Each structure stands twice: as C-alpha cells, then as structure tokens.
Coordinates of C-alpha atoms in Angstrom, one line a residue:
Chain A
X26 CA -72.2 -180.0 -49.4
X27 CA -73.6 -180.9 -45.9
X28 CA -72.8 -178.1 -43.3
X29 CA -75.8 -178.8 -41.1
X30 CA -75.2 -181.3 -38.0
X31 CA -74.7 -185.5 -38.8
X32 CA -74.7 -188.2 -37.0
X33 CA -72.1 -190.7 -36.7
X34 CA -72.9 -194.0 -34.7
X35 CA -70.5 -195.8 -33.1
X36 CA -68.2 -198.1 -35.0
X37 CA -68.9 -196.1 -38.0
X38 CA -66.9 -193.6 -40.4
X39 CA -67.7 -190.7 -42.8
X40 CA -65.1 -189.8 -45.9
X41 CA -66.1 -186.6 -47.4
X42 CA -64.1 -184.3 -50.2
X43 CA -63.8 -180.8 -50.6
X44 CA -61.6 -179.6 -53.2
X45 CA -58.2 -181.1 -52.7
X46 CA -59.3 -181.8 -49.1
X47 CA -60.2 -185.1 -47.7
X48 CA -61.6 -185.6 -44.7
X49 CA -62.4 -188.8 -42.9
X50 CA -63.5 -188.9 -39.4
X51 CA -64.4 -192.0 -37.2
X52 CA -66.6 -192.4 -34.1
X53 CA -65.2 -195.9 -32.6
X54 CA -64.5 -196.5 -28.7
X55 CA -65.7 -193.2 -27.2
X56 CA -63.3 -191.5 -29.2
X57 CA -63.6 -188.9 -32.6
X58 CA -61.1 -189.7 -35.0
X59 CA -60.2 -187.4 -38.1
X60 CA -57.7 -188.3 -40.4
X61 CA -57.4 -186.0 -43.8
X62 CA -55.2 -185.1 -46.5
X63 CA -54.7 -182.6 -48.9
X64 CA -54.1 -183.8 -52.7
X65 CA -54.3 -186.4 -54.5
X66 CA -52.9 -189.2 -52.0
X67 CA -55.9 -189.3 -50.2
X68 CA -57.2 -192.6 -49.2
X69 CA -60.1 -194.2 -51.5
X70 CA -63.0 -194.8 -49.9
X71 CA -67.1 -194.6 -50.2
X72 CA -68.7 -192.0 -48.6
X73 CA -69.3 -194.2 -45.1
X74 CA -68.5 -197.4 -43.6
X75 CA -67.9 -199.3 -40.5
X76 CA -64.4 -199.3 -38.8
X77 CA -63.4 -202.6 -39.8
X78 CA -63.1 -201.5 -43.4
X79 CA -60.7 -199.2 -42.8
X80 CA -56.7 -200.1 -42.9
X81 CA -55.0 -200.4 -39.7
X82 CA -52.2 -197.7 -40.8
X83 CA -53.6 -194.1 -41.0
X84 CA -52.2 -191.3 -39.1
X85 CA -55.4 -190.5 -36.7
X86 CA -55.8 -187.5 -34.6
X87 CA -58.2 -188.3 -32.0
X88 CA -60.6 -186.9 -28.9
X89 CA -62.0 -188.6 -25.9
X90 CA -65.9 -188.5 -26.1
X91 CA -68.9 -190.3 -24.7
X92 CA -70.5 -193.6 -25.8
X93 CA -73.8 -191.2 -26.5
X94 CA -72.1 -188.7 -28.4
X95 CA -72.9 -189.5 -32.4
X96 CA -73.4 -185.9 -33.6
X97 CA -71.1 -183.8 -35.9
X98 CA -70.9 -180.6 -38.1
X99 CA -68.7 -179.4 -41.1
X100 CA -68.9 -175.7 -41.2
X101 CA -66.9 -173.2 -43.8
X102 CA -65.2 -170.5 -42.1
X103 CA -62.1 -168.3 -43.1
X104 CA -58.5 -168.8 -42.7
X105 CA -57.1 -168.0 -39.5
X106 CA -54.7 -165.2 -40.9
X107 CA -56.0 -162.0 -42.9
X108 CA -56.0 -162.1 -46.9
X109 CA -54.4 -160.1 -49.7
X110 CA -56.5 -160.4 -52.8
X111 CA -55.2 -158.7 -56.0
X112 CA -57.1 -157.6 -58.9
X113 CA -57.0 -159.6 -62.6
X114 CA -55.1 -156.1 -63.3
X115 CA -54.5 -153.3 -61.3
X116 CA -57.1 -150.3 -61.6
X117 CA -57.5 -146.9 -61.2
X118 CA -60.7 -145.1 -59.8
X119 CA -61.3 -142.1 -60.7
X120 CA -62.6 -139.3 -57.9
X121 CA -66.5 -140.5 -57.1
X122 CA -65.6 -143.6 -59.1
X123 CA -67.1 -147.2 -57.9
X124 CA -65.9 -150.7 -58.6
X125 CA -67.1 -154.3 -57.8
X126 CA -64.8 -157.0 -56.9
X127 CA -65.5 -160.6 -56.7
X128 CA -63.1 -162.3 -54.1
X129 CA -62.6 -166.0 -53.7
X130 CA -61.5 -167.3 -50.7
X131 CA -60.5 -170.5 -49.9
X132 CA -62.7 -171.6 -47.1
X133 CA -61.1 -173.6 -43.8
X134 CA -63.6 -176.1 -42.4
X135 CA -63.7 -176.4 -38.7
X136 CA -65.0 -180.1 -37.4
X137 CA -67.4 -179.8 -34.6
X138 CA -68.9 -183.0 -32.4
X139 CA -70.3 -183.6 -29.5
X140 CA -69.0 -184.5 -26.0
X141 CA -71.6 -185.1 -23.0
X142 CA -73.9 -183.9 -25.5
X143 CA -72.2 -180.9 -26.2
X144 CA -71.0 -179.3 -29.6
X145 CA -67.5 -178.5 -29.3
X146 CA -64.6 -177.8 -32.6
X147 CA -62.3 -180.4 -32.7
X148 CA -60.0 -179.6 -35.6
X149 CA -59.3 -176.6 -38.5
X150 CA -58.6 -177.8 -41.6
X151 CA -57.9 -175.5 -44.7
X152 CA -59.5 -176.5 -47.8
X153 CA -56.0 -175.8 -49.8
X154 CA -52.6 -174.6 -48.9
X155 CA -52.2 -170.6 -48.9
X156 CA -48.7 -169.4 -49.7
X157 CA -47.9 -166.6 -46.7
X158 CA -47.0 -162.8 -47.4
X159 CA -46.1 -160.0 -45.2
X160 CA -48.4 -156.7 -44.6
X161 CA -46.5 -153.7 -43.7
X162 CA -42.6 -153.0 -43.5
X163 CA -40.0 -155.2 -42.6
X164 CA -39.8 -154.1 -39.1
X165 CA -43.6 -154.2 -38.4
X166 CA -46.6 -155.5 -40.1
X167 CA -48.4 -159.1 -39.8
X168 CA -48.8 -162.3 -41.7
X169 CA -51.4 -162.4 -44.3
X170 CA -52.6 -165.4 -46.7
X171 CA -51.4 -164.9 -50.4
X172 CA -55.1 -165.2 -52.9
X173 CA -54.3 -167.2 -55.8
X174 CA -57.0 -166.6 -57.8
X175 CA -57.1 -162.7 -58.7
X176 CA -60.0 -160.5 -58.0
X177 CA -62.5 -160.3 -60.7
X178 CA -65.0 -157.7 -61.7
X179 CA -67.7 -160.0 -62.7
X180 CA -69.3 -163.2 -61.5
X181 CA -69.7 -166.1 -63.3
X182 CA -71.0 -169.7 -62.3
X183 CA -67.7 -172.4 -62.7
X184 CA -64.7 -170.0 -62.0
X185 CA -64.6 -170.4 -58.1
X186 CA -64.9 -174.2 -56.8
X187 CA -67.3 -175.1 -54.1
X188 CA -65.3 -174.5 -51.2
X189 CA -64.5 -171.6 -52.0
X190 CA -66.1 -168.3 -50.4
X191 CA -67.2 -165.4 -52.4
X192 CA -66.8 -162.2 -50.7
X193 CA -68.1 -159.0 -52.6
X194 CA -66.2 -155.8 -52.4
X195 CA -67.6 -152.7 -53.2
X196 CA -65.0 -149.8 -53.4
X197 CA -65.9 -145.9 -53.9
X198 CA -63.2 -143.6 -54.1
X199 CA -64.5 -140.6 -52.0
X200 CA -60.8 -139.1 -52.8
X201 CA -59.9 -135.9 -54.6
X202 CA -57.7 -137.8 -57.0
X203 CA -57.3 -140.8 -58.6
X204 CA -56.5 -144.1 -56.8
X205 CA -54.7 -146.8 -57.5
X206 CA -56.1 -150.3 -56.7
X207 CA -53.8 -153.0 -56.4
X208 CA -54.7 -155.3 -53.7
X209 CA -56.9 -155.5 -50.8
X210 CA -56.1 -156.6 -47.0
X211 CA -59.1 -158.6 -45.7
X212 CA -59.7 -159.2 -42.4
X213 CA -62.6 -161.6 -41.8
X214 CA -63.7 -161.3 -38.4
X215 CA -67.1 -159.3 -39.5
X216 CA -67.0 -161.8 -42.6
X217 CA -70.0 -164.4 -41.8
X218 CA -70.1 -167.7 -44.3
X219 CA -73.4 -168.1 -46.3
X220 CA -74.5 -171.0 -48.8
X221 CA -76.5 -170.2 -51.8
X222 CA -77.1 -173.2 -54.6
X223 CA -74.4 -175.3 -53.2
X224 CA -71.8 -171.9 -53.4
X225 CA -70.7 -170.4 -50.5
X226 CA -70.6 -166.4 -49.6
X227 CA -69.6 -163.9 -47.6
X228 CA -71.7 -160.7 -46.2
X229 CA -70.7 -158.2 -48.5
X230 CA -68.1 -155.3 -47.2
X231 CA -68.2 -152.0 -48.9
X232 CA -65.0 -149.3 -48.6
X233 CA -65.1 -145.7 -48.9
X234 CA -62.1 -144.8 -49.7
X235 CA -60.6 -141.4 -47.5
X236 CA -60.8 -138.3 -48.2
X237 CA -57.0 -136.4 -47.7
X238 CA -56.7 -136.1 -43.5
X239 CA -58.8 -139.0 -42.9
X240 CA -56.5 -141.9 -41.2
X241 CA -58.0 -145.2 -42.8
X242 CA -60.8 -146.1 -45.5
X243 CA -64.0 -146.6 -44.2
X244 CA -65.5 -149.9 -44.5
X245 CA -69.0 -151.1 -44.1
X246 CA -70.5 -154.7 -43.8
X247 CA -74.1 -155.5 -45.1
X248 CA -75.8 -158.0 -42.9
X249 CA -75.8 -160.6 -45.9
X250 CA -74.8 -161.2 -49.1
X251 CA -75.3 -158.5 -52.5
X252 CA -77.2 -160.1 -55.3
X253 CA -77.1 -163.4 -56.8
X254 CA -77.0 -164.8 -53.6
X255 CA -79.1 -162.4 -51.5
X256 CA -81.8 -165.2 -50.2
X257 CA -78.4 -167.1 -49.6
X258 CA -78.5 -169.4 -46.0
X259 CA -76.1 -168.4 -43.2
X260 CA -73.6 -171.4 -42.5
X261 CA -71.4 -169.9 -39.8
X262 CA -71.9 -166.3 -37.8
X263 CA -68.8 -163.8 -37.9
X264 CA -66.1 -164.0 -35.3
X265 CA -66.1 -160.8 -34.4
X266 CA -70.1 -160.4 -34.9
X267 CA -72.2 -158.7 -37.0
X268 CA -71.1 -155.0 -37.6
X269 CA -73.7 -152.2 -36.8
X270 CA -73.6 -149.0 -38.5
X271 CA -72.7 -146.0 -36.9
X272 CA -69.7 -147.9 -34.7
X273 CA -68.0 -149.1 -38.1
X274 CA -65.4 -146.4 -38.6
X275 CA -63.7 -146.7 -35.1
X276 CA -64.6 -150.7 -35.1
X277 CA -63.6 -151.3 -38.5
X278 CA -60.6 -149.4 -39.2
X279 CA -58.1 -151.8 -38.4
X280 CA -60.1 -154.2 -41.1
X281 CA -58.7 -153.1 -44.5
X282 CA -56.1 -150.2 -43.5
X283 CA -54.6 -150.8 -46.8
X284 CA -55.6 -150.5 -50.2
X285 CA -52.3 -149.2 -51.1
X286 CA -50.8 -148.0 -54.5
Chain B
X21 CA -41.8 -146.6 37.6
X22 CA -39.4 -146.2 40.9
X23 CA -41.0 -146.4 44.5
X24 CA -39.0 -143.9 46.0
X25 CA -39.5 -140.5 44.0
X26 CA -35.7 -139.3 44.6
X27 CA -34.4 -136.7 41.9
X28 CA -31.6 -139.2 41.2
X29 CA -34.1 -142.4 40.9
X30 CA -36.0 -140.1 38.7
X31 CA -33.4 -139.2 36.3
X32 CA -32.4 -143.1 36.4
X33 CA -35.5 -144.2 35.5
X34 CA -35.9 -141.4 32.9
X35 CA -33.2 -142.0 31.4
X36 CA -33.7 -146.0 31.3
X37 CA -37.7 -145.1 30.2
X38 CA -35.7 -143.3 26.8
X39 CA -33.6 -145.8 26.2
X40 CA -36.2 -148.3 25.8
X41 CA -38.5 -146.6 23.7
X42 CA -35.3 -145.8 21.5
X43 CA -34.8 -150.0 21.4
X44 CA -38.9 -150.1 20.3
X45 CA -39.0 -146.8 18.1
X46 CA -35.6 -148.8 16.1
X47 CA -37.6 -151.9 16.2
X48 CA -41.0 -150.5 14.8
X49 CA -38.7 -148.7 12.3
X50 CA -37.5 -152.1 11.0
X51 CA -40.8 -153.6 11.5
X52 CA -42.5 -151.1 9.1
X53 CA -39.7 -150.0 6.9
X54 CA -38.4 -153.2 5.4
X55 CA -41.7 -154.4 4.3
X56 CA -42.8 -150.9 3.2
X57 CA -39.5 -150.4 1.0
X58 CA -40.4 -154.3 -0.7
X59 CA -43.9 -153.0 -1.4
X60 CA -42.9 -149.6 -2.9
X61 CA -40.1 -151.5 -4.7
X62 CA -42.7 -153.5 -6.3
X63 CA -44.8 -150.8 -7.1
X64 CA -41.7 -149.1 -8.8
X65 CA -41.1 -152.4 -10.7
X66 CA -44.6 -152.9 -12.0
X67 CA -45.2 -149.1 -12.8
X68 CA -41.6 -149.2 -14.7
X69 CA -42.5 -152.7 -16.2
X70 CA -45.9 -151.1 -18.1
X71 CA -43.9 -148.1 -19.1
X72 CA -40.7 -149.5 -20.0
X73 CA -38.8 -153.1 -20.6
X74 CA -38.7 -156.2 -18.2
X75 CA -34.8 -155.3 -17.5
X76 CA -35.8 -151.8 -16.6
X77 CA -38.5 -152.6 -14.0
X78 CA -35.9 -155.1 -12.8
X79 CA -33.4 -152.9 -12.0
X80 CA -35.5 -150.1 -10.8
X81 CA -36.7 -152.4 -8.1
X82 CA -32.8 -153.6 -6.9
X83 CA -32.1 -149.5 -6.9
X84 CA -35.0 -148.6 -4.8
X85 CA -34.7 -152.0 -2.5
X86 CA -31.2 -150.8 -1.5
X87 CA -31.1 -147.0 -1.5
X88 CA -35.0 -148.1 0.6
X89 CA -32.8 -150.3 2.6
X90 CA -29.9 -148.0 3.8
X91 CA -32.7 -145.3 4.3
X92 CA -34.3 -147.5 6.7
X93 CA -30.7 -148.6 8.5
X94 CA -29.7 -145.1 8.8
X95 CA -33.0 -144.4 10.6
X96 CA -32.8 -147.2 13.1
X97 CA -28.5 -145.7 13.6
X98 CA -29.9 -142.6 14.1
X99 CA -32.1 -143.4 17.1
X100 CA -29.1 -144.8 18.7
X101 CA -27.1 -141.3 17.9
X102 CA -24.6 -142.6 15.5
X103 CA -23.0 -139.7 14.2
X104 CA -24.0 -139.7 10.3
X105 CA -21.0 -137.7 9.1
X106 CA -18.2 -140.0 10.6
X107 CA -19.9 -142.7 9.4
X108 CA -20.9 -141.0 6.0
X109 CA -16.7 -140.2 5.6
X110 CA -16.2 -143.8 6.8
X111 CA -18.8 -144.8 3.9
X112 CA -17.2 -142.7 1.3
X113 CA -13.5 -143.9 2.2
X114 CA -14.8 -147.9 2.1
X115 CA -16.5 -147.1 -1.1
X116 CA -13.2 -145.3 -2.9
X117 CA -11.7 -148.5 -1.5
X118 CA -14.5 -150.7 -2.9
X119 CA -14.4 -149.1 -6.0
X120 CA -10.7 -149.7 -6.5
X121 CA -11.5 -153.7 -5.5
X122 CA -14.6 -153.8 -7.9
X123 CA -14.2 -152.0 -10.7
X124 CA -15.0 -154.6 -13.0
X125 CA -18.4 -155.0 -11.2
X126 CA -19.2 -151.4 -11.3
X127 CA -18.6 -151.5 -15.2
X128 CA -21.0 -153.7 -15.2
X129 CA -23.6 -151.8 -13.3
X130 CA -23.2 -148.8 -15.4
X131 CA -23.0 -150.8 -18.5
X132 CA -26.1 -152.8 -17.7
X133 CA -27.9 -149.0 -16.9
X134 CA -26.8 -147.9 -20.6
X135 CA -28.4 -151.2 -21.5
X136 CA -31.2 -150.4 -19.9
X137 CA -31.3 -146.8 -21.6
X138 CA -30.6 -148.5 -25.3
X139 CA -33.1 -151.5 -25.2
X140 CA -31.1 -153.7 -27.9
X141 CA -32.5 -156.2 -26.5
X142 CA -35.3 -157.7 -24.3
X143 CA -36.0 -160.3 -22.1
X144 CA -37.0 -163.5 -24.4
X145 CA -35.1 -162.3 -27.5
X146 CA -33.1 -164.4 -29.6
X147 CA -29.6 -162.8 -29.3
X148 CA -26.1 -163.6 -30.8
X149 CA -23.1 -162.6 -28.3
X150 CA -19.1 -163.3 -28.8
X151 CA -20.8 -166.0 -31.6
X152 CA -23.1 -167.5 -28.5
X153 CA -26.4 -167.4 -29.4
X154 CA -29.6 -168.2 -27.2
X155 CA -32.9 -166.5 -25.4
X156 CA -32.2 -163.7 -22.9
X157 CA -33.5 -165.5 -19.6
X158 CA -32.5 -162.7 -17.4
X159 CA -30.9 -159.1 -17.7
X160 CA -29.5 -158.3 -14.1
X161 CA -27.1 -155.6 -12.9
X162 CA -24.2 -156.9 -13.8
X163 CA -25.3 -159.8 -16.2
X164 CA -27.5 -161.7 -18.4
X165 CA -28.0 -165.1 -18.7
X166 CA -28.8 -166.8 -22.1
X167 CA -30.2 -170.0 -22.7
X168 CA -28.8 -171.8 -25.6
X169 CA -30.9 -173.9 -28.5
X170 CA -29.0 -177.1 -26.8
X171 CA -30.5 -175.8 -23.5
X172 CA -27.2 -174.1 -21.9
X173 CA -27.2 -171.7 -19.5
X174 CA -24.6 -168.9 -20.6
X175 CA -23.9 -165.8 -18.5
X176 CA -22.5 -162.7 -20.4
X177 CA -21.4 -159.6 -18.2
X178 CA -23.0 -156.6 -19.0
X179 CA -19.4 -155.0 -19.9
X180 CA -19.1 -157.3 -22.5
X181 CA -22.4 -156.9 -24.2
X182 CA -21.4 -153.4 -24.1
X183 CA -17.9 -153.6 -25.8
X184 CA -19.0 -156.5 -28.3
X185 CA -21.3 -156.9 -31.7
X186 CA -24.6 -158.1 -30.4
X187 CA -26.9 -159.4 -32.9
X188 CA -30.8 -159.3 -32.5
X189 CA -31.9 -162.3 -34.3
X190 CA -36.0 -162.1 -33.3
X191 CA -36.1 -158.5 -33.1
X192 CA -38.2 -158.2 -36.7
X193 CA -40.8 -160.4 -37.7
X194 CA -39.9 -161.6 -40.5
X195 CA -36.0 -163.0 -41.8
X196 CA -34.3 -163.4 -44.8
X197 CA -32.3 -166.9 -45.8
X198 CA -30.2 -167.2 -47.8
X199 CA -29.2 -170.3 -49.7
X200 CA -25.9 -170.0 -51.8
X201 CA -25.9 -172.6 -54.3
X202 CA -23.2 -174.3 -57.5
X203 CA -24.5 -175.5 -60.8
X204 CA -22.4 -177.1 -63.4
X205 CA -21.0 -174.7 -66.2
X206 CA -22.9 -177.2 -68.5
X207 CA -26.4 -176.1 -67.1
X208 CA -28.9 -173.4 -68.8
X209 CA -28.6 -169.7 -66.7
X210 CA -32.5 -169.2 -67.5
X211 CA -33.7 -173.0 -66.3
X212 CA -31.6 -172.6 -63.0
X213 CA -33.3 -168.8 -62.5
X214 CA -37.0 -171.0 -63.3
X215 CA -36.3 -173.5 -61.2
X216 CA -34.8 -171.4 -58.0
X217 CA -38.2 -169.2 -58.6
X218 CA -40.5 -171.9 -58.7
X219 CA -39.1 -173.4 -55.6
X220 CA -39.7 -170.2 -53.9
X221 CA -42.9 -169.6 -55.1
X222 CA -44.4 -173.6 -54.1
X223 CA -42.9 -173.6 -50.4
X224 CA -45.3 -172.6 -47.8
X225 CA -43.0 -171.3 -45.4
X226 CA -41.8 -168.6 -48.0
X227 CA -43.4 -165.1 -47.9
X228 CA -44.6 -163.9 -51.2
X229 CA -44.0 -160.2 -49.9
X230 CA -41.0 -159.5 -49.6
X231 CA -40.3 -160.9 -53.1
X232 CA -37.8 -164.0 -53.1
X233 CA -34.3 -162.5 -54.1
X234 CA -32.4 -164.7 -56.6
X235 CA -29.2 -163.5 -57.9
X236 CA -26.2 -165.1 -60.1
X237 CA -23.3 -164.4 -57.9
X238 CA -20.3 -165.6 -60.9
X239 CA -18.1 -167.9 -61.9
X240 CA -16.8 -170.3 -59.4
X241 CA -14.1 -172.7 -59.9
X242 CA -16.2 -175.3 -60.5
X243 CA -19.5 -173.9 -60.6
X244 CA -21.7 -171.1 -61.4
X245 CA -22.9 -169.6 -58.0
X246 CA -26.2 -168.2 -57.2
X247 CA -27.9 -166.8 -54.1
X248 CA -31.5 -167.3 -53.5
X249 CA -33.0 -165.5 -50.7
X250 CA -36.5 -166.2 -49.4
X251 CA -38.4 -164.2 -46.6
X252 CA -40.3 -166.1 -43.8
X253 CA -41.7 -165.7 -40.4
X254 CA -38.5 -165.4 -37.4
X255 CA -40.5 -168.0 -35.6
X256 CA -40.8 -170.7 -38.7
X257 CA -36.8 -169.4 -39.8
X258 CA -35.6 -172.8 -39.0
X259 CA -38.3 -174.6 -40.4
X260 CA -37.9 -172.2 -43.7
X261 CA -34.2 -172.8 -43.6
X262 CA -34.7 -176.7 -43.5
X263 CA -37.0 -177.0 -45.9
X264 CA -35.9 -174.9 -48.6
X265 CA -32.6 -176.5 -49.0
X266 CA -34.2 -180.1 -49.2
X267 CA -36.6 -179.1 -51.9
X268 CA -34.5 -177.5 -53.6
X269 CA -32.1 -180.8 -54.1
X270 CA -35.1 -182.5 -54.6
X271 CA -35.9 -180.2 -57.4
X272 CA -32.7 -180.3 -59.3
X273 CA -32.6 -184.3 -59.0
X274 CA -35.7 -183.9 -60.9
X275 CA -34.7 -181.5 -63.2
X276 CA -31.0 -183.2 -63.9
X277 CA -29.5 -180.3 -62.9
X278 CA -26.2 -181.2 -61.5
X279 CA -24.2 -179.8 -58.1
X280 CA -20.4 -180.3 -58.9
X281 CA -17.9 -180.7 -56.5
X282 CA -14.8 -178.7 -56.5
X283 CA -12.7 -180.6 -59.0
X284 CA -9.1 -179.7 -60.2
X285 CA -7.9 -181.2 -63.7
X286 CA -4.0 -181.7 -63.3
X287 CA -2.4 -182.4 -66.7
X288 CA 1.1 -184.1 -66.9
X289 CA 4.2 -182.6 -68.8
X290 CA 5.2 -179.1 -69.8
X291 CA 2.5 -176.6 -70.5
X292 CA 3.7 -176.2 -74.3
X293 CA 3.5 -180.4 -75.3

C-alpha cells in the first residue's frame, strides 16, 4: 500500500483496492473525480490509465481544482463513530491480573488532493461496511461500530487483512475483585495510524482498571506502537493529538468508560 | 419666565413650568422604559434559555415584556395623577369580564405554563398530537405550531396538548420497528426464525445492541405470524423502516418462502356429504 503523496496528471486515472474497497479517482478538466465501490461489482480495471479508457457511465463524485493541481494522498484513519470490540471469549481477570488484546479495526481511508497547491480531504471512504450498535441505555448512550472479528490474545501474521488496523490493548485489573471482560468501547481520537511491513497499527492504549470509588478506568496511550511493530512508520497523527501523561485521567476518561460485565 | 413678577403671574407660570416637566418626565419615562423593559426581557430570555428549554425562555420574555410594559404605563399615568386604585378596580372588573370572554384563551396560558413546567416536549421534536404528527416549530402562550413531514403548518392549542395523548417520537435516540409478518403453514418455524435473524443481522441500519427481537406471534387464518423488531438510530427510523421490509421480501423470494394472502375455502353442500 501507498499512503505517501501521488501524482496524478491531467487526463489521467488511478484504480487502487483495498479489501472489498475500490477506489478509482480521476484528474480530468480541473476537476478530482472519485468513483468507488464496495464488493465484488467493482469496475475492472489496471492500476492507471487515461480518461478515455474509462466507460462513459460511472457514478462520479467530483471537486473543482486547478489545471496545476496533480497531487494526491490515501491515508488510513479510523471510522468516524467509536468501536465495540469483543473478546474470542469473554475473560475474567483476576485482582493484579493483566491481559493483552489484539484489536482489528477496519480502517476508513480519507482521499486528500490538492487545490491551488493545497492538500485538502476530499472524501471518507470505509474500507468495509460496520454493522451499528448502541452504547449505554435506551434513553442515552451513542452510536458505536460493531467489530466483526473478535479480540484476540495473540498476534499472528495472515489473520487481519491489510487494511485493517491493529490496535493493542493492555488491561490491568487494579480492582479488589475479579472482572469480567466482555467488550471494550474504543474511542480513537488519541489512536494515531502506523504502517509496519505493509500492516497497519495503532499506538498502543493501556487501561487500568478502577479501583471501588474511582468513576472511570484509567487509560493511557504510548506514543507508538508495542512490539512487533515498534520501529513501525506513522501514516496519519491522532485527531485528538498525542496524549501526554499526567493529563490522561481527566483527558481520557470519556475514551473507554466501559468495560462492562 | 413672566416679565411682570406679580404673585398671580408667578403661580401661573409655576404651575405651567410643572406641568411641562410632568409632559417631559412621562416622555423620558417612555423613552427609557420601553427599551430598558426589551433589553431586560432579553436578558430574562437568554438567562432562562441556558438554564431551561426554548419554550421556557420564550415565555419568560412575553411575561416580563408585559408586566415591564404596564409597569412603565402606570409610571407615565402616574405623573399625570391618575388615581391607581379607581383604575386598579376598573382593571380588576374589565379583567373578571375578560376572563368570562376568554376563558378558552386563559386555559391556554396556564396550560402552556404546566407545559412549560413538564417539558414533554421541545422545540424541534418530532411529536404525535390528536394522530398529527410533525416538528414543534414554535411553543407560544397559547399554542404550538407543528410542521408536518408533507411540509404543513398545524397549530395545536396548548389546552389540547394538555387534555390529549402526545407522543414523543425523537425524544430517545434510538427506535424500535417493528415488522409483523405471514408465512405459509407449509414453511419450516426454524428456517423462517434463520432467515428473519440473518436479515437483521446483514442490514446496516440495524443496531446490534439492542438485540433484534423476533417472535412467533400464532396461527393466523392463513398464515403463521411473526414480529421482528430491529433497533436503529430515530434519525435513520425511516430509512430502517424502508429497508428492512424490502430486504426482507427480497430474502424470502430467494429463499421460496411464500407470503399467503388471506384465503377462505368454501365447500358446497351439507357439512356431513
């Protein structure tokens, strides 16, 4: 995967894939084009062309741009909603007990070119559709994206796809009894994107979970990624910006406020 | 001021000299007290607004405008010596009168104040009155407009939302819809109960938390009915509502799972032949 800048010339097109996503996006009379689909009905193309080759009937979205303007940028980031990740099978931690989760998260790909010479997103696109669920009761709460693939305790090369974004989650139970872990909340906006041997990852996040009196876990972010992929590449900075200890636990406690059993 | 200094031209011009300022004192009076009561009024709605609802600050500013407004009228009255009893007994006997004349409109004041108090509602909430439903565009004293889906204005007196059922269709975030559905006695309970789940489970719209609800409601006439209810946003209800119901067709075409009509088999001759 390319998530550094391209250029695009004029007249000309660019098809790439990523996962059941298909992007193709056009540079052709001072105007971006992106047309994309998700599954298999995509349009079968080679990876770049000139605009002639291309049929007269696709669905484009478009953006006014300059004559000049010939650069673009793929970058990963994460869905626009929070997450709610579930272990392979639900666990209990025992009081000073730690666990290590592997999280796989879909990544959404935000399409940035240039206009007058300046980088600026034209278009979201998630790399596969996320079911919705609700977090919190039915009179209050807020939307979350539903993981399909489970938490796992281990990582393994070939079970996430590329476009997929692997966030590790360390969780301590700092309680006086034993907690029940059966699915996390995540909030990404302290979440950067990394790449490491064509895999992407997330800054690690690390949760202390209260002690009795205490409001909401505690959650930390390390700057980058936890080992394999600590010499990983950062792709795209957090939202919300890098977290800085000794703020986290007034800045971070809306981030998972529920690991709930 | 008078050339000749005579008591009487004194007292003449005196008494002139009064009169006048009392004209400019009721003037300045107006001058300053209208605009002051519109600005406190304001104030009154913004400061209710932050603490309270829309309709509250509303209505806190039309109760401070007027009660500001006689204040100021009874001022400028008073310069001129009107006698504020008579015209307080005057007041009250108009009012009993009044009142007799507009008691609908008063039950809708104090209706729209116990409103107010209750909050079932809010300005820009989808609301279902006397089986109108539409936004609440404005909550006045004595009534609220709505604005229907097919863009109609509707006003509803307060003293009817009062005395009515009034249903808060936005006020949680998320709905339940509920699709009631026949299958042909010859069809499979467990492949019906598969299918309705998988339809849930593939449609975007549809939350995964709260669970879908499917349940097998009997034996029709000519069907076996069951319910499947599916949680989704209030904002993307309509969209949930829509879609649901065309995949799921689409599904049972493709499963061969037939959706009788009501059918009645009449048979010819006595019962015993």
């Amino acid at each position: 995967m390319i998530w550094t800048e391209q250029t695009l010339p004029a007249g000309h097109w660019i098809c790439q894939r990523f996962g059941p996503l298909t992007i193709l996006l056009l540079n052709q009379h001072e105007e971006w084009r992106v047309c994309h689909w998700l599954g298999d009905e995509a349009l079968v193309v080679p990876g770049t062309g000139t605009a002639e080759e291309l049929p007269d009937n696709l669905h484009w979205q478009r953006w006014d741009c300059t004559d000049s303007d010939e650069t673009f940028q793929i970058r990963p980031c994460f869905p626009d909603l929070p997450l709610i990740a579930q272990p392979v099978s639900p666990l209990w931690l025992a009081p000073e007990g730690a666990a290590q989760f592997f999280v796989g998260i879909p990544a959404t790909l935000e399409i940035i070119a240039s206009f007058d010479q300046q980088m600026r997103p034209l278009i979201h696109l998630p790399t596969q559709a996320l079911t919705k669920t609700w977090h919190g009761d039915r009179s209050k709460g807020n939307p979350c994206y539903t993981l399909r693939t489970r938490a796992r305790r281990t990582f393994s090369t070939g079970v996430w796809p590329e476009h997929d974004i692997i966030c590790v989650v360390d969780i301590l139970n700092k309680g006086e009894s034993d907690f029940h872990f059966q699915k996390l909340y995540l909030e990404s906006g302290h979440l950067g994107v990394f790449e490491h041997q064509n895999q992407l990852w997330a800054n690690a996040c690390r949760i202390r979970v209260a002690k009795p009196g205490f409001h909401s876990h505690e959650v930390t972010f390390s700057p980058r990624p936890l080992a394999p992929a600590h010499e990983a590449v950062e792709v795209k900075a957090p939202i919300d910006g890098h977290s800085r200890r000794g703020k986290f636990h007034r800045a971070f406690s809306s981030f998972i406020d529920a690991l709930t059993d | 001021m008078p050339e000749n200094w005579s008591p009487e031209t004194i007292i003449k011009w005196a008494a002139e000299a009064e009169y006048l300022n009392k004209w400019i004192f009721a003037l300045l009076i107006l001058i300053i007290g209208f605009p002051l009561v519109g600005f406190i009024a304001r104030r009154v709605r913004i400061i209710v607004f932050k603490r309270s609802s829309a309709q509250a600050a509303m209505v806190a500013r039309k109760i401070v405008s007027y009660l500001g407004y006689i204040f100021v009228v009874i001022l400028v009255l008073q310069q001129f010596g009107v006698d504020l009893g008579t015209l307080l007994g005057a007041a009250g006997i108009g009012a009993v009168a009044i009142g007799f004349a507009a008691q609908t409109s008063l039950s809708n004041i104090i209706s729209g104040i116990f409103l107010i108090g209750e909050k079932p509602f809010t300005i820009g909430d989808f609301i279902e009155v006397d089986q109108i439903s539409g936004t609440v565009d404005t909550i006045g004293l004595l009534s609220l407009t709505l604005r229907t889906t097919d863009n109609r204005s509707v006003r509803i007196p307060n003293e009817t939302l009062v005395k009515t059922k009034v249903t808060n269709i936005s006020r949680h975030p998320i709905r339940r819809y509920n699709l009631t559905i026949g299958v042909s006695y010859h069809e499979d309970i467990d492949h019906i109960l598969r299918v309705l789940r998988e339809v849930a489970e593939e449609n975007v719209l549809c939350l995964d938390e709260p669970a879908p609800f499917i349940s097998f409601d009997g034996f029709g006439d000519s069907s076996m009915n069951f319910t499947l209810g599916v949680w989704g946003l209030s904002q993307e209800y309509l969209s949930l509502k829509n879609l649901i119901g065309i995949e799921l067709k689409r599904r049972f075409d493709e499963e061969g799972i037939e959706i009788p009509f009501p059918h009645m088999t009449i048979a010819k001759g006595k019962a015993s032949e």
